[in-house]
Short mmCIF file of C-alpha atoms in Angstrom, two decimals:
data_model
loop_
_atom_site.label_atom_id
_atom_site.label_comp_id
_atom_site.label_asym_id
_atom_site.label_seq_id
_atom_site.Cartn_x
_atom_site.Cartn_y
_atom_site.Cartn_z
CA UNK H 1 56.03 7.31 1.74
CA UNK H 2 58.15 6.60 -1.75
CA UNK H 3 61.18 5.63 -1.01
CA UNK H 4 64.29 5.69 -3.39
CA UNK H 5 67.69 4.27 -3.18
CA UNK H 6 70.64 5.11 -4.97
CA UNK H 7 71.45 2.38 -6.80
CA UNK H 8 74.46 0.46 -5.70
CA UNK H 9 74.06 1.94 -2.43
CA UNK H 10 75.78 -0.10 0.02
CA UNK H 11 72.88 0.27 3.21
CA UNK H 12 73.86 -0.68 6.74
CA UNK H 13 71.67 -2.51 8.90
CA UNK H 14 70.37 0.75 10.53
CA UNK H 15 69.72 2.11 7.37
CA UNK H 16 68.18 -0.86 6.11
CA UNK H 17 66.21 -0.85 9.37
CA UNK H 18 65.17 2.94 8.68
CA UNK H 19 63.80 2.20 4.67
CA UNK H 20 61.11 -0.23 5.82
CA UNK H 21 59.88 1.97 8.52
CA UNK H 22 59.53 5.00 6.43
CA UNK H 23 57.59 2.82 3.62
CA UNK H 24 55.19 1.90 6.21
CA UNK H 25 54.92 5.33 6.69
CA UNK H 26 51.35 6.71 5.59
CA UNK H 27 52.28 10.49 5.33
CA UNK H 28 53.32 12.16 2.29
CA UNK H 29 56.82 12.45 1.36
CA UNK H 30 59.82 10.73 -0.89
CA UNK H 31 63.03 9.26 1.00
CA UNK H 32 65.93 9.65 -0.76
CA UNK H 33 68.37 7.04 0.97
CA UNK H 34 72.35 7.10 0.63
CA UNK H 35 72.04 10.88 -1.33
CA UNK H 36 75.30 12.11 -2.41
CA UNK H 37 75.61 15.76 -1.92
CA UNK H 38 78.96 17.32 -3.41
CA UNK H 39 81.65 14.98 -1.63
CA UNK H 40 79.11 14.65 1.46
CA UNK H 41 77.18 11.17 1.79
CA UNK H 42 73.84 11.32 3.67
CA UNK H 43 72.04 8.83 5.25
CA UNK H 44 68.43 10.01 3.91
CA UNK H 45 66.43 13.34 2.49
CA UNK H 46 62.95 13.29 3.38
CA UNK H 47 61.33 15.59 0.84
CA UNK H 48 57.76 16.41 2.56
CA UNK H 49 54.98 19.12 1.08
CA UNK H 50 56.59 21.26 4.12
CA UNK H 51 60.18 20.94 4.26
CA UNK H 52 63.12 19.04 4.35
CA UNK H 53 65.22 17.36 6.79
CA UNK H 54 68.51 15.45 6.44
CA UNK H 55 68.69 12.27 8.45
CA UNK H 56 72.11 10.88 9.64
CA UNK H 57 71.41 7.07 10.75
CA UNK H 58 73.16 4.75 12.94
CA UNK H 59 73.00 1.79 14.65
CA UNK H 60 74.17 -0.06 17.69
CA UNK H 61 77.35 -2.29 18.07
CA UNK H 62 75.99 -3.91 21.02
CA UNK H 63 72.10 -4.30 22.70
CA UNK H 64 72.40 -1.17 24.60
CA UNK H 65 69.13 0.35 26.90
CA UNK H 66 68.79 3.38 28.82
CA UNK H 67 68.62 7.23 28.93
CA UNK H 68 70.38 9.06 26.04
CA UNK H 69 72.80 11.54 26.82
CA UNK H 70 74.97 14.15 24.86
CA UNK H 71 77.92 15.60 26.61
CA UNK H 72 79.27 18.84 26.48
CA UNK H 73 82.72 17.65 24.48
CA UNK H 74 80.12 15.83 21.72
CA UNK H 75 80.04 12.22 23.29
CA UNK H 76 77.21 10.71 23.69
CA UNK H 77 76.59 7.99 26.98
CA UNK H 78 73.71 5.73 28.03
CA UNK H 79 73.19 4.19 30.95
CA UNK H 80 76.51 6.37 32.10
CA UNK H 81 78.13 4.51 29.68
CA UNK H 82 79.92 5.82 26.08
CA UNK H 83 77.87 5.31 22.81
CA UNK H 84 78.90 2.04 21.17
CA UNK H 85 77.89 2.62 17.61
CA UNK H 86 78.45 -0.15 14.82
CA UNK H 87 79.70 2.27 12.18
CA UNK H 88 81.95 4.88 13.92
CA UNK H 89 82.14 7.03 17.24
CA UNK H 90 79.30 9.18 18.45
CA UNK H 91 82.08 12.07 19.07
CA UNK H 92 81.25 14.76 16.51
CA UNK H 93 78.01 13.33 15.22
CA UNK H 94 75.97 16.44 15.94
CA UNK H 95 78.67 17.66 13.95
CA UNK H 96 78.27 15.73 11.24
CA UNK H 97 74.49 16.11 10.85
CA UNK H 98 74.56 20.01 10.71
CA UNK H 99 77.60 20.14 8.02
CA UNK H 100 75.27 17.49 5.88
CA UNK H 101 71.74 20.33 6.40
CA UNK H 102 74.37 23.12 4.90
CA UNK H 103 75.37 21.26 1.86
CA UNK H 104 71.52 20.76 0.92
CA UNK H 105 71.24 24.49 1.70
CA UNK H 106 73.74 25.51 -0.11
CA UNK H 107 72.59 23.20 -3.28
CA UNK H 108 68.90 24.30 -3.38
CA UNK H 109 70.37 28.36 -3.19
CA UNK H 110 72.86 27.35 -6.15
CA UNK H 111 69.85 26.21 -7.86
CA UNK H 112 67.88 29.28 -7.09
CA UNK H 113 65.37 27.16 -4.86
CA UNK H 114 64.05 28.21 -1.09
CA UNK H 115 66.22 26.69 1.34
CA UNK H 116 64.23 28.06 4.71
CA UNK H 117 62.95 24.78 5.43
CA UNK H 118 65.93 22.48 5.61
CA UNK H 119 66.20 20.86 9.19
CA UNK H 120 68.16 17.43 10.29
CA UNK H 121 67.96 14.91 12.71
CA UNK H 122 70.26 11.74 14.30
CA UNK H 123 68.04 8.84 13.93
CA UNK H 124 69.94 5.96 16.32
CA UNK H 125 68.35 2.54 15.10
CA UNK H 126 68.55 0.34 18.83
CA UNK H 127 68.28 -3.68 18.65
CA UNK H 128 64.70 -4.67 18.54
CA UNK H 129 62.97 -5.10 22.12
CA UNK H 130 65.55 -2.38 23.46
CA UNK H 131 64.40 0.73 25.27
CA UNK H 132 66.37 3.56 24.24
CA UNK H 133 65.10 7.41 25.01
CA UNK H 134 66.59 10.31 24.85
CA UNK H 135 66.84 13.03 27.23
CA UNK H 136 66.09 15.69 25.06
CA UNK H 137 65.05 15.54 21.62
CA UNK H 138 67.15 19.28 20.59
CA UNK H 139 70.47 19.30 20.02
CA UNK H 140 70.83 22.44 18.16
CA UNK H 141 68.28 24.89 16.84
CA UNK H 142 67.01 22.71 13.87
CA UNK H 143 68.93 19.30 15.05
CA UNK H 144 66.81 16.73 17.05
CA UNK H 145 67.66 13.41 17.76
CA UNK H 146 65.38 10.25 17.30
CA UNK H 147 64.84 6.78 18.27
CA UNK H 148 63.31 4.08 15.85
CA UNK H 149 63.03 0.75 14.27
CA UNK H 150 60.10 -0.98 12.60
CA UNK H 151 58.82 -2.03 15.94
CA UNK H 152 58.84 1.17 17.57
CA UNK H 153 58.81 4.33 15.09
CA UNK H 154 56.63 6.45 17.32
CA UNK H 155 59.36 9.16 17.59
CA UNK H 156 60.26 9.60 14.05
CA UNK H 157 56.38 10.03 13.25
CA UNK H 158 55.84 12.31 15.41
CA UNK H 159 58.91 14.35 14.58
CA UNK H 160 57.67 14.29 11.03
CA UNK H 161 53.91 15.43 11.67
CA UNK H 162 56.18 18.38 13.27
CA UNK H 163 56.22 19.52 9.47
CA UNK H 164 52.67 19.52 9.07
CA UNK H 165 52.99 23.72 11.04
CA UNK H 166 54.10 24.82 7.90
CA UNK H 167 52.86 25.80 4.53
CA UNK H 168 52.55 23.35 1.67
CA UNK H 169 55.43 24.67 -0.19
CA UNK H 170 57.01 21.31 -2.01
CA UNK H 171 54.68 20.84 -4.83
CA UNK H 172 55.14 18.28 -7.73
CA UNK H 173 57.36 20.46 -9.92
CA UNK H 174 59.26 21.74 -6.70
CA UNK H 175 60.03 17.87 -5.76
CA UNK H 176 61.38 17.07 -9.17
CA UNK H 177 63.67 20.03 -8.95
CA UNK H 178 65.23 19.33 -5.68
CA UNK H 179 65.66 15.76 -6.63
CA UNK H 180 67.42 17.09 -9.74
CA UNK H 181 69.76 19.63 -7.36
CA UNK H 182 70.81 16.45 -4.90
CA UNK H 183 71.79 14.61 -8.22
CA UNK H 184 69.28 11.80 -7.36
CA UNK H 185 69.28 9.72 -10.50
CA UNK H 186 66.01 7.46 -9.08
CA UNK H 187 63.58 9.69 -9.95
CA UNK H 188 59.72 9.38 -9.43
CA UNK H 189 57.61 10.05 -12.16
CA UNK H 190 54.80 13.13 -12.02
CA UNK H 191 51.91 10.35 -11.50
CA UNK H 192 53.49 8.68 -8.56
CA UNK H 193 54.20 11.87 -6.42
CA UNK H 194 50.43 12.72 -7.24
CA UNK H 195 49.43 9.42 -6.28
CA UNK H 196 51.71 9.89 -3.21
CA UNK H 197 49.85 13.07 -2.19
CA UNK H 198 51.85 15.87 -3.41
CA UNK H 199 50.17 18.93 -4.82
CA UNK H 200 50.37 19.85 -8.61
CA UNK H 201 50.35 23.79 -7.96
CA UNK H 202 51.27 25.34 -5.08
CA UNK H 203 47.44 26.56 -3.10
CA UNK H 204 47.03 30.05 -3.43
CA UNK H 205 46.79 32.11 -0.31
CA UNK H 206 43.94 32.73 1.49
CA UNK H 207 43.12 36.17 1.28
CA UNK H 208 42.89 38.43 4.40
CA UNK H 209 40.10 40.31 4.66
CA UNK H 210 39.86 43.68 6.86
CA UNK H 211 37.91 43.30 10.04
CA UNK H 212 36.24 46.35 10.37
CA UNK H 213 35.71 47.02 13.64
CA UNK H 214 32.14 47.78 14.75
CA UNK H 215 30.69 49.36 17.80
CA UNK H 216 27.28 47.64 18.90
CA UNK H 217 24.91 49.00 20.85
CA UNK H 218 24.92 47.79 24.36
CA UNK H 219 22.81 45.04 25.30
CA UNK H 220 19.56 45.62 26.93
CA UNK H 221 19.22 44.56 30.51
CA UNK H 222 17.35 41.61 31.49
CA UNK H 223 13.68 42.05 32.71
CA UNK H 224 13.87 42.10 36.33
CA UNK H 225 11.56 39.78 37.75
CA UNK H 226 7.96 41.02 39.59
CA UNK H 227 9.47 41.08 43.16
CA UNK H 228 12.84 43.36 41.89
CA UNK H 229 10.06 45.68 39.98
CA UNK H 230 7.72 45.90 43.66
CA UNK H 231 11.53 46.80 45.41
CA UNK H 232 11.89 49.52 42.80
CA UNK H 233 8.78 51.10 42.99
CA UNK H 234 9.10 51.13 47.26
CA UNK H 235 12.38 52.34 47.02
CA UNK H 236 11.53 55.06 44.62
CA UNK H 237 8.24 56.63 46.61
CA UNK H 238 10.76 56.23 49.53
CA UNK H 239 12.87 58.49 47.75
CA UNK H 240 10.14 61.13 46.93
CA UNK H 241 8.93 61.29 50.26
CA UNK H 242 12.19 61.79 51.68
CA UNK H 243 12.33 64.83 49.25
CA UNK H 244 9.00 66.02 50.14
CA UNK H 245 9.84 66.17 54.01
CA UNK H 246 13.23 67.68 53.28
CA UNK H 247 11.42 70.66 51.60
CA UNK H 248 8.61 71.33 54.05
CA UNK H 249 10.99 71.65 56.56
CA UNK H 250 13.35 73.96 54.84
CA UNK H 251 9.92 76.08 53.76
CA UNK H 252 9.10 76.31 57.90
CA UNK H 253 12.75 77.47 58.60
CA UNK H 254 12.29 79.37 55.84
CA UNK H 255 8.97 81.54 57.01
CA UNK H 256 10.24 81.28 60.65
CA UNK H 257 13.37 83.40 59.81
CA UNK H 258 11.24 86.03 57.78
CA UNK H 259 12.52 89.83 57.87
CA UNK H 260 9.29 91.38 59.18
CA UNK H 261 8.56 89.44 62.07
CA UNK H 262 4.81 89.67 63.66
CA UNK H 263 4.59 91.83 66.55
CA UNK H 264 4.48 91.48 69.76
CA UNK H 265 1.36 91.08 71.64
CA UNK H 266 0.13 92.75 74.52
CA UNK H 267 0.71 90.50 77.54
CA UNK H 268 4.78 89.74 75.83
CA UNK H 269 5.11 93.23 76.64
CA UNK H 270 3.55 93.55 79.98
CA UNK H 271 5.80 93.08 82.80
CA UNK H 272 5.73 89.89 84.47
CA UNK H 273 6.81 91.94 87.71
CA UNK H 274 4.41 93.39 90.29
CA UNK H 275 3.99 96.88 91.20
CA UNK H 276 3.89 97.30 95.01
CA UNK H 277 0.92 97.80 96.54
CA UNK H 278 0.36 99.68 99.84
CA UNK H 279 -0.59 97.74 102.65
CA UNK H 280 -4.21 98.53 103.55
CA UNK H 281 -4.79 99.83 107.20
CA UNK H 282 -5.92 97.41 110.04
CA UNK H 283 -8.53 98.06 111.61
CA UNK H 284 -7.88 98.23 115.81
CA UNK H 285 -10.38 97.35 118.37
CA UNK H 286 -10.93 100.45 120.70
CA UNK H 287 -11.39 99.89 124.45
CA UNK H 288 -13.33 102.18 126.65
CA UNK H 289 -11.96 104.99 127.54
CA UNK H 290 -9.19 104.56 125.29
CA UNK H 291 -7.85 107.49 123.81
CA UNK H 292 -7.03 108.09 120.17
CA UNK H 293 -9.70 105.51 119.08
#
Protein backbone atom coordinates (compact mmCIF):
# COMPACT_ATOMS: atom_id res chain seq x y z
CA UNK A 1 0.00 0.00 0.00
CA UNK A 2 1.55 3.76 -0.79
CA UNK A 3 1.70 5.48 1.98
CA UNK A 4 1.98 9.38 2.28
CA UNK A 5 2.67 11.67 5.09
CA UNK A 6 2.07 15.15 5.40
CA UNK A 7 5.10 16.63 5.67
CA UNK A 8 6.00 18.01 9.03
CA UNK A 9 3.54 15.78 10.47
CA UNK A 10 4.28 15.30 13.98
CA UNK A 11 3.28 11.09 14.20
CA UNK A 12 2.75 9.48 17.58
CA UNK A 13 4.02 6.23 18.36
CA UNK A 14 0.65 4.56 17.44
CA UNK A 15 0.62 6.24 14.37
CA UNK A 16 4.05 5.54 13.65
CA UNK A 17 3.20 1.95 14.63
CA UNK A 18 0.12 2.04 12.11
CA UNK A 19 2.43 3.47 8.78
CA UNK A 20 4.69 0.41 8.78
CA UNK A 21 1.92 -2.00 9.04
CA UNK A 22 -0.08 -0.59 6.26
CA UNK A 23 3.23 -0.52 3.93
CA UNK A 24 3.54 -4.10 4.53
CA UNK A 25 0.26 -4.23 3.42
CA UNK A 26 -0.06 -6.09 -0.09
CA UNK A 27 -3.60 -4.79 -1.09
CA UNK A 28 -4.24 -1.87 -3.13
CA UNK A 29 -4.73 1.42 -1.67
CA UNK A 30 -2.83 4.95 -0.69
CA UNK A 31 -2.65 6.02 3.16
CA UNK A 32 -2.86 9.40 3.64
CA UNK A 33 -1.46 9.85 7.33
CA UNK A 34 -2.02 13.11 9.57
CA UNK A 35 -4.77 14.55 6.63
CA UNK A 36 -6.04 17.86 7.49
CA UNK A 37 -9.62 18.19 6.66
CA UNK A 38 -11.08 21.87 7.17
CA UNK A 39 -9.97 22.52 10.94
CA UNK A 40 -10.36 18.58 11.59
CA UNK A 41 -6.95 16.50 11.89
CA UNK A 42 -7.22 12.78 11.02
CA UNK A 43 -5.20 10.12 11.89
CA UNK A 44 -5.23 8.36 8.27
CA UNK A 45 -7.48 8.12 4.81
CA UNK A 46 -7.19 4.89 3.24
CA UNK A 47 -8.16 5.54 -0.37
CA UNK A 48 -8.96 1.82 -1.73
CA UNK A 49 -10.49 0.95 -5.49
CA UNK A 50 -13.78 0.48 -3.20
CA UNK A 51 -14.12 3.08 -0.73
CA UNK A 52 -12.87 5.05 1.89
CA UNK A 53 -12.52 4.90 5.49
CA UNK A 54 -11.15 7.42 8.03
CA UNK A 55 -8.96 5.90 10.70
CA UNK A 56 -8.65 7.59 14.18
CA UNK A 57 -5.42 5.93 15.91
CA UNK A 58 -4.33 5.60 19.37
CA UNK A 59 -2.18 4.05 21.53
CA UNK A 60 -1.74 2.80 25.03
CA UNK A 61 -0.32 4.72 28.12
CA UNK A 62 0.34 1.62 29.88
CA UNK A 63 0.73 -2.46 28.74
CA UNK A 64 -2.88 -3.08 29.06
CA UNK A 65 -4.57 -6.88 28.01
CA UNK A 66 -7.98 -8.03 27.99
CA UNK A 67 -11.54 -7.79 26.53
CA UNK A 68 -12.49 -4.40 24.97
CA UNK A 69 -15.44 -2.77 26.11
CA UNK A 70 -17.50 0.42 25.17
CA UNK A 71 -19.92 1.71 27.68
CA UNK A 72 -23.08 3.19 27.24
CA UNK A 73 -21.83 6.97 28.48
CA UNK A 74 -18.76 6.54 25.64
CA UNK A 75 -15.98 5.07 27.99
CA UNK A 76 -14.27 2.49 27.06
CA UNK A 77 -12.82 -0.39 29.92
CA UNK A 78 -10.65 -3.51 29.67
CA UNK A 79 -10.19 -5.94 31.91
CA UNK A 80 -13.13 -3.90 33.97
CA UNK A 81 -10.82 -1.33 34.02
CA UNK A 82 -11.04 2.47 32.21
CA UNK A 83 -9.09 2.95 28.87
CA UNK A 84 -5.66 4.41 29.61
CA UNK A 85 -4.77 5.98 26.32
CA UNK A 86 -1.32 7.88 25.79
CA UNK A 87 -2.82 10.79 23.88
CA UNK A 88 -6.20 11.68 25.51
CA UNK A 89 -9.39 9.95 27.11
CA UNK A 90 -11.34 7.26 25.35
CA UNK A 91 -14.67 9.30 26.45
CA UNK A 92 -16.12 10.60 23.18
CA UNK A 93 -13.82 8.80 20.79
CA UNK A 94 -16.61 7.14 18.85
CA UNK A 95 -17.47 10.60 18.72
CA UNK A 96 -14.67 11.81 17.34
CA UNK A 97 -14.28 9.23 14.56
CA UNK A 98 -17.84 9.80 13.06
CA UNK A 99 -17.49 13.85 13.09
CA UNK A 100 -13.92 13.15 11.14
CA UNK A 101 -16.16 10.45 8.23
CA UNK A 102 -18.62 13.73 7.81
CA UNK A 103 -15.99 16.22 7.06
CA UNK A 104 -14.58 13.83 4.18
CA UNK A 105 -18.25 13.54 3.15
CA UNK A 106 -18.95 16.72 3.11
CA UNK A 107 -15.52 17.60 1.07
CA UNK A 108 -15.90 14.98 -1.72
CA UNK A 109 -19.95 16.44 -2.17
CA UNK A 110 -18.37 20.11 -2.26
CA UNK A 111 -16.24 18.78 -4.89
CA UNK A 112 -19.03 17.14 -6.74
CA UNK A 113 -17.46 13.56 -6.01
CA UNK A 114 -19.54 10.27 -4.65
CA UNK A 115 -19.35 10.20 -1.07
CA UNK A 116 -21.48 6.68 -0.52
CA UNK A 117 -18.51 4.87 0.39
CA UNK A 118 -16.93 6.77 3.23
CA UNK A 119 -16.75 4.51 6.45
CA UNK A 120 -14.28 4.92 9.71
CA UNK A 121 -12.78 2.94 12.17
CA UNK A 122 -10.80 3.31 15.88
CA UNK A 123 -7.64 1.53 15.31
CA UNK A 124 -6.13 1.13 19.21
CA UNK A 125 -2.29 0.30 18.64
CA UNK A 126 -1.61 -2.17 22.13
CA UNK A 127 2.20 -2.72 23.33
CA UNK A 128 3.72 -5.48 21.38
CA UNK A 129 3.13 -9.13 22.90
CA UNK A 130 -0.26 -7.71 24.42
CA UNK A 131 -3.59 -9.40 23.79
CA UNK A 132 -6.14 -6.92 23.27
CA UNK A 133 -9.76 -7.95 21.57
CA UNK A 134 -12.62 -6.38 21.32
CA UNK A 135 -16.00 -7.40 22.09
CA UNK A 136 -17.57 -6.29 19.15
CA UNK A 137 -16.05 -4.90 16.21
CA UNK A 138 -19.47 -2.22 15.44
CA UNK A 139 -19.81 0.67 17.12
CA UNK A 140 -22.11 2.49 14.91
CA UNK A 141 -23.49 1.67 11.50
CA UNK A 142 -20.23 2.35 9.47
CA UNK A 143 -17.82 2.67 12.76
CA UNK A 144 -15.81 -0.51 13.74
CA UNK A 145 -13.14 -0.69 16.00
CA UNK A 146 -9.70 -2.49 15.43
CA UNK A 147 -6.76 -3.91 17.03
CA UNK A 148 -3.17 -3.84 15.42
CA UNK A 149 0.50 -3.41 15.39
CA UNK A 150 3.16 -4.77 13.06
CA UNK A 151 3.15 -8.00 14.92
CA UNK A 152 -0.38 -8.66 14.86
CA UNK A 153 -2.41 -6.75 11.97
CA UNK A 154 -4.81 -9.59 11.35
CA UNK A 155 -7.83 -7.38 12.24
CA UNK A 156 -7.13 -4.38 10.22
CA UNK A 157 -6.63 -6.78 7.08
CA UNK A 158 -9.41 -8.31 7.37
CA UNK A 159 -11.48 -5.21 7.98
CA UNK A 160 -9.98 -3.90 4.79
CA UNK A 161 -10.66 -7.04 2.44
CA UNK A 162 -14.30 -6.00 3.87
CA UNK A 163 -14.01 -3.42 0.87
CA UNK A 164 -13.30 -5.87 -1.63
CA UNK A 165 -17.92 -6.41 -1.64
CA UNK A 166 -18.01 -3.43 -3.50
CA UNK A 167 -17.52 -2.11 -6.95
CA UNK A 168 -14.20 -0.80 -8.19
CA UNK A 169 -15.22 2.72 -8.14
CA UNK A 170 -11.74 4.72 -7.14
CA UNK A 171 -9.93 4.69 -10.36
CA UNK A 172 -6.62 6.61 -11.11
CA UNK A 173 -8.21 9.94 -12.02
CA UNK A 174 -10.84 9.47 -9.10
CA UNK A 175 -7.73 9.02 -6.54
CA UNK A 176 -6.00 12.14 -7.72
CA UNK A 177 -9.17 14.07 -7.23
CA UNK A 178 -9.92 13.09 -3.75
CA UNK A 179 -6.37 13.63 -2.81
CA UNK A 180 -6.78 17.10 -4.33
CA UNK A 181 -10.33 17.65 -2.16
CA UNK A 182 -8.44 16.52 1.35
CA UNK A 183 -5.72 19.18 0.38
CA UNK A 184 -3.05 16.40 0.43
CA UNK A 185 -0.01 18.17 -0.95
CA UNK A 186 2.09 14.52 -1.19
CA UNK A 187 0.73 13.48 -4.14
CA UNK A 188 1.45 10.17 -6.09
CA UNK A 189 2.13 10.38 -9.53
CA UNK A 190 -0.31 8.50 -12.35
CA UNK A 191 2.53 5.66 -12.78
CA UNK A 192 2.79 4.80 -9.15
CA UNK A 193 -1.03 4.33 -8.42
CA UNK A 194 -0.92 2.08 -11.67
CA UNK A 195 1.94 0.33 -10.42
CA UNK A 196 0.06 0.16 -7.06
CA UNK A 197 -2.93 -1.55 -8.71
CA UNK A 198 -5.40 1.07 -9.33
CA UNK A 199 -7.46 1.03 -12.48
CA UNK A 200 -7.00 3.71 -15.29
CA UNK A 201 -10.86 3.73 -16.32
CA UNK A 202 -13.45 2.75 -14.34
CA UNK A 203 -14.66 -1.28 -15.85
CA UNK A 204 -17.70 -0.99 -17.63
CA UNK A 205 -20.66 -2.93 -16.41
CA UNK A 206 -21.41 -6.18 -17.20
CA UNK A 207 -24.38 -6.29 -19.13
CA UNK A 208 -27.53 -8.20 -17.98
CA UNK A 209 -28.90 -10.28 -20.26
CA UNK A 210 -32.75 -11.48 -20.15
CA UNK A 211 -33.21 -15.04 -19.07
CA UNK A 212 -35.87 -16.18 -21.02
CA UNK A 213 -37.56 -18.60 -19.37
CA UNK A 214 -38.08 -21.94 -21.13
CA UNK A 215 -40.39 -24.81 -20.55
CA UNK A 216 -38.64 -28.30 -21.30
CA UNK A 217 -40.20 -31.20 -21.96
CA UNK A 218 -40.34 -33.56 -19.11
CA UNK A 219 -37.79 -36.08 -18.77
CA UNK A 220 -38.38 -39.53 -19.91
CA UNK A 221 -38.62 -42.20 -17.28
CA UNK A 222 -35.95 -44.58 -16.69
CA UNK A 223 -36.19 -48.10 -18.33
CA UNK A 224 -37.55 -50.26 -15.75
CA UNK A 225 -35.54 -53.19 -15.37
CA UNK A 226 -36.76 -56.97 -16.84
CA UNK A 227 -38.32 -58.09 -13.47
CA UNK A 228 -40.51 -54.46 -13.07
CA UNK A 229 -41.53 -55.09 -16.98
CA UNK A 230 -42.66 -59.20 -16.01
CA UNK A 231 -44.72 -57.31 -12.76
CA UNK A 232 -46.36 -55.06 -15.32
CA UNK A 233 -47.38 -57.37 -17.73
CA UNK A 234 -48.97 -59.86 -14.62
CA UNK A 235 -50.53 -57.07 -13.17
CA UNK A 236 -52.05 -55.87 -16.36
CA UNK A 237 -53.67 -59.47 -17.65
CA UNK A 238 -54.74 -59.47 -13.92
CA UNK A 239 -56.53 -56.47 -14.65
CA UNK A 240 -58.24 -57.73 -17.91
CA UNK A 241 -59.37 -60.75 -16.45
CA UNK A 242 -60.86 -59.13 -13.61
CA UNK A 243 -62.82 -57.12 -16.31
CA UNK A 244 -63.70 -60.09 -18.25
CA UNK A 245 -65.34 -61.91 -15.12
CA UNK A 246 -67.01 -58.69 -14.05
CA UNK A 247 -68.88 -58.66 -17.45
CA UNK A 248 -69.91 -62.28 -17.78
CA UNK A 249 -71.47 -62.05 -14.69
CA UNK A 250 -73.37 -58.88 -15.24
CA UNK A 251 -74.40 -60.57 -18.92
CA UNK A 252 -75.95 -63.81 -16.70
CA UNK A 253 -77.84 -61.35 -14.35
CA UNK A 254 -78.54 -59.72 -17.23
CA UNK A 255 -80.43 -62.75 -19.32
CA UNK A 256 -81.68 -64.14 -15.94
CA UNK A 257 -83.84 -60.98 -15.33
CA UNK A 258 -85.20 -61.01 -19.04
CA UNK A 259 -88.94 -59.67 -19.58
CA UNK A 260 -90.32 -62.78 -21.29
CA UNK A 261 -89.43 -65.41 -19.05
CA UNK A 262 -89.61 -69.25 -20.40
CA UNK A 263 -92.59 -71.02 -19.37
CA UNK A 264 -93.37 -73.19 -17.12
CA UNK A 265 -93.17 -76.81 -17.64
CA UNK A 266 -95.54 -79.40 -17.07
CA UNK A 267 -94.62 -81.13 -13.80
CA UNK A 268 -93.96 -77.03 -12.13
CA UNK A 269 -97.53 -76.90 -12.66
CA UNK A 270 -98.75 -80.19 -11.48
CA UNK A 271 -99.68 -80.33 -7.96
CA UNK A 272 -97.31 -81.81 -5.68
CA UNK A 273 -100.52 -82.83 -3.55
CA UNK A 274 -102.38 -86.14 -3.83
CA UNK A 275 -105.85 -86.64 -4.77
CA UNK A 276 -107.57 -89.11 -2.38
CA UNK A 277 -108.10 -92.28 -3.38
CA UNK A 278 -110.90 -94.61 -2.18
CA UNK A 279 -109.96 -97.34 -0.13
CA UNK A 280 -110.42 -100.59 -2.08
CA UNK A 281 -112.82 -103.21 -0.43
CA UNK A 282 -111.41 -106.16 1.70
CA UNK A 283 -112.15 -109.08 0.89
CA UNK A 284 -113.89 -111.23 4.10
CA UNK A 285 -113.59 -114.88 4.61
CA UNK A 286 -117.18 -116.43 4.71
CA UNK A 287 -117.92 -119.24 7.19
CA UNK A 288 -120.49 -121.87 6.62
CA UNK A 289 -123.62 -121.07 7.05
CA UNK A 290 -122.87 -117.58 7.42
CA UNK A 291 -125.26 -115.29 6.16
CA UNK A 292 -124.66 -112.27 3.96
CA UNK A 293 -121.47 -113.89 2.50
Amino acid sequence: MLVRIRPGAELTGAERELVDCLRAYPSTGLALIDCRVGDRRLGAVLVTPRGITVLEVKGFRRRQSGLLTATADGGWMISDSPLDLAEEPSNGLTDRVEHGVHAVRVALEQALQDSRHVSGAVVLVPYRGVVVRPARTALRPGLDVLVANTVDAHELRVYLEGFSAGPREWTIERVLNTCTTLGTTEVPSRAELAEEGFDSNRPAPTPVVPQVRRFSEPAPPPDPSRQGKLAGIALFAAALLGILVVFVVVGVALFQDSPNPRPMSDTSQTSTTRAPTSATPRKTECWPFQQDC
